[in-house]
CSV table of C-alpha atoms in Angstrom, one decimal:
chain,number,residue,atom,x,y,z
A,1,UNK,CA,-26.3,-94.4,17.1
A,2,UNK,CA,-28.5,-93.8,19.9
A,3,UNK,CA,-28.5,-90.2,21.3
A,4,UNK,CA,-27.0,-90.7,24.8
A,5,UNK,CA,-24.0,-92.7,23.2
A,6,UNK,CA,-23.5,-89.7,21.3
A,7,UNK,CA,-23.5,-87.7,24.5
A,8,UNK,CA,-21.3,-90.0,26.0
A,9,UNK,CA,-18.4,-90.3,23.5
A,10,UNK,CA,-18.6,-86.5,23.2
A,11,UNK,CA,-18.1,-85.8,26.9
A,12,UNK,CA,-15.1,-88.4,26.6
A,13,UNK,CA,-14.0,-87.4,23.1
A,14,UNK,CA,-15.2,-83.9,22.5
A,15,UNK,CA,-16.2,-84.3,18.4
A,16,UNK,CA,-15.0,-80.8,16.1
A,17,UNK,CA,-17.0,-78.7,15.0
A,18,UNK,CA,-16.5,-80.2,11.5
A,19,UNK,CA,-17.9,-83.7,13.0
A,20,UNK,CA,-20.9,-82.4,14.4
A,21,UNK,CA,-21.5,-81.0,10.8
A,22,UNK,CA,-20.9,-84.2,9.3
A,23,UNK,CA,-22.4,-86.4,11.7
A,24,UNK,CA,-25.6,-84.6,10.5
A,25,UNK,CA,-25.6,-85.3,6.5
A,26,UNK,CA,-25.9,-88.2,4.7
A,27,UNK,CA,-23.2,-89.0,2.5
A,28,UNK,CA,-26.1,-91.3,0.5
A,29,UNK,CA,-27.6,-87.7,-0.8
A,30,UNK,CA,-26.2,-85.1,-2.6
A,31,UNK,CA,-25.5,-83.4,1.0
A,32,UNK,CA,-22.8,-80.7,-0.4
A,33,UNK,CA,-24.1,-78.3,-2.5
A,34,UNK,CA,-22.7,-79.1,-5.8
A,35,UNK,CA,-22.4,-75.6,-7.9
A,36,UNK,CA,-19.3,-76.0,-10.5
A,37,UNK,CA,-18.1,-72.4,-11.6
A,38,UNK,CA,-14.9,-71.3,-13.4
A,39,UNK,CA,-12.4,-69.3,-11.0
A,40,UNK,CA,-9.1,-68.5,-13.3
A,41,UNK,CA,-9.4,-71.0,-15.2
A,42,UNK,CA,-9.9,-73.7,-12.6
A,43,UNK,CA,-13.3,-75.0,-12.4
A,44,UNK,CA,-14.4,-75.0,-8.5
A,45,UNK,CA,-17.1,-78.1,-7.7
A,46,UNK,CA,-18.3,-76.0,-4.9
A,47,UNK,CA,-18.1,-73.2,-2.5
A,48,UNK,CA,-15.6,-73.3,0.3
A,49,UNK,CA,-17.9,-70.9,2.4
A,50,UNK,CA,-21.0,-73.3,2.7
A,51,UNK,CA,-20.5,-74.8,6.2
A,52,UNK,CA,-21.2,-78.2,4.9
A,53,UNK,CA,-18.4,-78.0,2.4
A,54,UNK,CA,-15.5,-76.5,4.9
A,55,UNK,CA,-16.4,-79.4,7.2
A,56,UNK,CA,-15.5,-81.9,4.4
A,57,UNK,CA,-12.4,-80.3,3.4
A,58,UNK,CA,-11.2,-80.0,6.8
A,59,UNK,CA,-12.5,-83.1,8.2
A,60,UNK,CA,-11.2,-85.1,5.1
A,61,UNK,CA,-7.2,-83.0,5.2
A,62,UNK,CA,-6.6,-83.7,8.9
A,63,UNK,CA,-8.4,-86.0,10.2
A,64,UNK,CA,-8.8,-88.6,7.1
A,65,UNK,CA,-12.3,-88.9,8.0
A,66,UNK,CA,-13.9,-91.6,5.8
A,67,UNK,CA,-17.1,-89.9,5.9
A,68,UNK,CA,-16.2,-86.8,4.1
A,69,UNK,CA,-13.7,-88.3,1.9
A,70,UNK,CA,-16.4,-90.3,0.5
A,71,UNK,CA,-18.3,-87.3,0.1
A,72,UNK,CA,-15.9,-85.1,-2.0
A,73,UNK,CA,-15.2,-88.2,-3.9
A,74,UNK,CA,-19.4,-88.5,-4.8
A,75,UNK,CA,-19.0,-84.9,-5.7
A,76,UNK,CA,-16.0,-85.4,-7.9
A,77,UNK,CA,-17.6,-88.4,-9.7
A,78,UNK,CA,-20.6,-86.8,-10.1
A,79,UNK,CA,-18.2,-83.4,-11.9
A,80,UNK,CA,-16.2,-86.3,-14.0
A,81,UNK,CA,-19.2,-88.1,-15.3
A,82,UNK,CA,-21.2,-85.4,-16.4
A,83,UNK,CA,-17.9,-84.6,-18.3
A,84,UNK,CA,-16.6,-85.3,-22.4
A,85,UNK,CA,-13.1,-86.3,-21.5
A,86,UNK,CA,-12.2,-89.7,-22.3
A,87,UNK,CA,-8.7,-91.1,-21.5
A,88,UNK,CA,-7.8,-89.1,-18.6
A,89,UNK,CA,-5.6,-89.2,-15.5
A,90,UNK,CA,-5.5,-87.6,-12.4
A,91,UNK,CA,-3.2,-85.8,-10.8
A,92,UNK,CA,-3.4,-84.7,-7.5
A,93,UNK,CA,-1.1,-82.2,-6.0
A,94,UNK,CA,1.4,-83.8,-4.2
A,95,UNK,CA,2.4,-82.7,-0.7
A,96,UNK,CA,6.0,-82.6,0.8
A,97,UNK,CA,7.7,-85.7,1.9
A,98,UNK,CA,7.7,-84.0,5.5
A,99,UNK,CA,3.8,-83.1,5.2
A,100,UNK,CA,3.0,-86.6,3.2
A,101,UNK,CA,5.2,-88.5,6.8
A,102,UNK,CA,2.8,-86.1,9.2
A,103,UNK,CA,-0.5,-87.1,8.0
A,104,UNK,CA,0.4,-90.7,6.5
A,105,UNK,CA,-1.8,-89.6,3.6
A,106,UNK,CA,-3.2,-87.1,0.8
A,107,UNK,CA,-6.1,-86.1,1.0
A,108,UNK,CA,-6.5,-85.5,-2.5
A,109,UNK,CA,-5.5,-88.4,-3.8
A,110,UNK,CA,-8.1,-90.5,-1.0
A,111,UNK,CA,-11.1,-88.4,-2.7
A,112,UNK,CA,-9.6,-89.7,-6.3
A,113,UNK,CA,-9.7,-93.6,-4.8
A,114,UNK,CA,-13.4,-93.2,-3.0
A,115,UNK,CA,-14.6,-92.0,-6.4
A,116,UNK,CA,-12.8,-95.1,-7.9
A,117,UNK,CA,-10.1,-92.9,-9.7
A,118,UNK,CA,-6.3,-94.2,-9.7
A,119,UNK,CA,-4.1,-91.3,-9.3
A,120,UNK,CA,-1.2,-91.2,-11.5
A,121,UNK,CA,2.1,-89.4,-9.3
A,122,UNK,CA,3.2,-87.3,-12.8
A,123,UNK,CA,4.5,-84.4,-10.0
A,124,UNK,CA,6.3,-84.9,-7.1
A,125,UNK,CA,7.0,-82.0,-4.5
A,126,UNK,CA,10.8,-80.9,-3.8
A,127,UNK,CA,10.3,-78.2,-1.6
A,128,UNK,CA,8.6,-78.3,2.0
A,129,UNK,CA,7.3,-74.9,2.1
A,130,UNK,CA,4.6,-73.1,4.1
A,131,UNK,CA,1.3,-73.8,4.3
A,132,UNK,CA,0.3,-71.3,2.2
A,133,UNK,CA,-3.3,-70.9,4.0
A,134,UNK,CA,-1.2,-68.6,5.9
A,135,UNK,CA,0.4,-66.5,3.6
A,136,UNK,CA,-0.6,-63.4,1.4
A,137,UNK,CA,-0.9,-63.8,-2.5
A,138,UNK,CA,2.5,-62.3,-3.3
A,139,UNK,CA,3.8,-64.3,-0.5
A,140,UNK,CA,2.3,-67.4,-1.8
A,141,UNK,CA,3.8,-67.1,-5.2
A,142,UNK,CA,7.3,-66.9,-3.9
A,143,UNK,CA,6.7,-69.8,-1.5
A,144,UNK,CA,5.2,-72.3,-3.9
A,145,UNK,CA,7.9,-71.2,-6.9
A,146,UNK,CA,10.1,-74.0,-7.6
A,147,UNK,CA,8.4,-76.7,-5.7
A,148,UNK,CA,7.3,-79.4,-8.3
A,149,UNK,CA,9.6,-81.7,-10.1
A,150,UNK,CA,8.1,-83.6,-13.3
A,151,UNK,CA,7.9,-87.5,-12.6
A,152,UNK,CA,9.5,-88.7,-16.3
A,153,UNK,CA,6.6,-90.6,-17.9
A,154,UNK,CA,6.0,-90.7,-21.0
A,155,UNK,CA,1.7,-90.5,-21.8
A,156,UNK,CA,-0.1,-91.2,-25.2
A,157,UNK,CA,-1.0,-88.6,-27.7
A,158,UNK,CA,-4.5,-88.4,-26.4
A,159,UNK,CA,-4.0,-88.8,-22.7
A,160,UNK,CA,-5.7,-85.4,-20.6
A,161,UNK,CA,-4.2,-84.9,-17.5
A,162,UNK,CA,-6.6,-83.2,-14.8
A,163,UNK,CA,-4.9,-81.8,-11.8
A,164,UNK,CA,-7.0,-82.1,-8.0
A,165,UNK,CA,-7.0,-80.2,-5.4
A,166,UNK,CA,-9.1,-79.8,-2.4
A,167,UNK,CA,-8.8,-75.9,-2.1
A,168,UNK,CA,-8.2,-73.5,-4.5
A,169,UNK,CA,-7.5,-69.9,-3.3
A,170,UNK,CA,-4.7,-67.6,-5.0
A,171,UNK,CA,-4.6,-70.0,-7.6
A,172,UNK,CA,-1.0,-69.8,-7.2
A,173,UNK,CA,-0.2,-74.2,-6.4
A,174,UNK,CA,-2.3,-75.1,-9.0
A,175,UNK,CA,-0.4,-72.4,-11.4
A,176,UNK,CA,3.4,-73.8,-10.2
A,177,UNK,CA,1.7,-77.3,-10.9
A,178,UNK,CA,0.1,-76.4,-14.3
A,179,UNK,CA,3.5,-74.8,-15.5
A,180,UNK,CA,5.7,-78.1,-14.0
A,181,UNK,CA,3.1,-80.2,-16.2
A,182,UNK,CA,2.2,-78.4,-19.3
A,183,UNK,CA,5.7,-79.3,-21.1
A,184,UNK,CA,5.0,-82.6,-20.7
A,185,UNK,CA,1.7,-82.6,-21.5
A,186,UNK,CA,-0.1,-83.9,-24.9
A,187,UNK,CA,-2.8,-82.2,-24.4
A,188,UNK,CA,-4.1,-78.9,-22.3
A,189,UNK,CA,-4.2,-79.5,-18.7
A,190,UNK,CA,-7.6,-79.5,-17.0
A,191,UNK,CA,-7.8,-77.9,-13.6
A,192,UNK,CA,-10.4,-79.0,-10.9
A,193,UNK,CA,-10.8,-77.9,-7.3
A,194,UNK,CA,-12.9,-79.6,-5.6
A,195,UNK,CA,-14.0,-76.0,-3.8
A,196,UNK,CA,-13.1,-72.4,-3.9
């Protein structure tokens, strides 16, 4: 788009800072900065800190921007392929009914569908609690305890469930989600954030 529309739209509709980011990178490269690394015992695609990658997150969790969906889901393919597992699902984290009505979407499970994942709904979330961005780690626990409910499905022998999430932080929603899975589970539950 030409430079003075640009200036335009942003005079009518001032963009975020996130858009400005985005509006700069091509989601046709490898734009993010793709550096997987293990964080108790999730494995993080990327760091939350690089600009680049905080403008995706947030861009993609509240204002369902197409752009960055499609780049988390490039970086997630990418991580999947250069994988072993076979016969997998994905699980995203689910968010509240209340949360889920607000936005009209998960974020998560958008970046599973623009990698051309279908996200299986094995957890469902009973309790609206508080984001917990805002919260302290002991805090955190005690908010997200209780909060999953195991969808009844029964999975084949050799079926690996890997639970998604945009952000890990204290670890402690993936944990509650791990533990609300793992009885169910055939097979040992793969964590993946998609940063940390």
């Amino acid at each position: 788009m030409r430079k003075w529309v640009w200036v335009l739209l942003d005079t009518i509709y001032p963009a975020t800072e996130g858009e400005l980011i985005l509006r700069n990178l091509n989601p046709d490269n490898d734009s993010l900065p793709y550096d997987p690394h293990l964080v108790g015992g999730v494995q993080a695609l990327m760091h939350y800190q690089h600009p680049w990658v905080k403008a995706c997150i947030k861009e993609a969790k509240f204002r369902h921007n197409e752009k960055a969906l499609k780049m988390l889901a490039k970086m997630l393919r990418k991580h999947l392929d250069q994988t072993n597992f076979h016969n997998y699902v994905i699980v995203p984290i689910p968010l509240s009914a209340k949360r889920q009505r607000e936005r009209s979407y998960n974020q998560v499970e958008e970046v599973a569908k623009y990698a051309g994942f279908t996200s299986t709904n094995l957890l469902a979330r009973i309790k609206n609690t508080k984001p917990q961005t805002k919260l302290k780690k002991k805090a955190r626990l005690e908010n997200i305890q209780g909060s999953f409910r195991y969808n009844k499905r029964k999975l084949p022998a050799d079926t690996q469930i890997i639970l998604l999430d945009d952000v890990y932080t204290t670890g402690a929603t993936m944990e509650e989600a791990r533990a609300t899975l793992a009885p169910h589970s055939p097979l040992p539950i793969i964590c993946i954030a998609l940063a940390h």
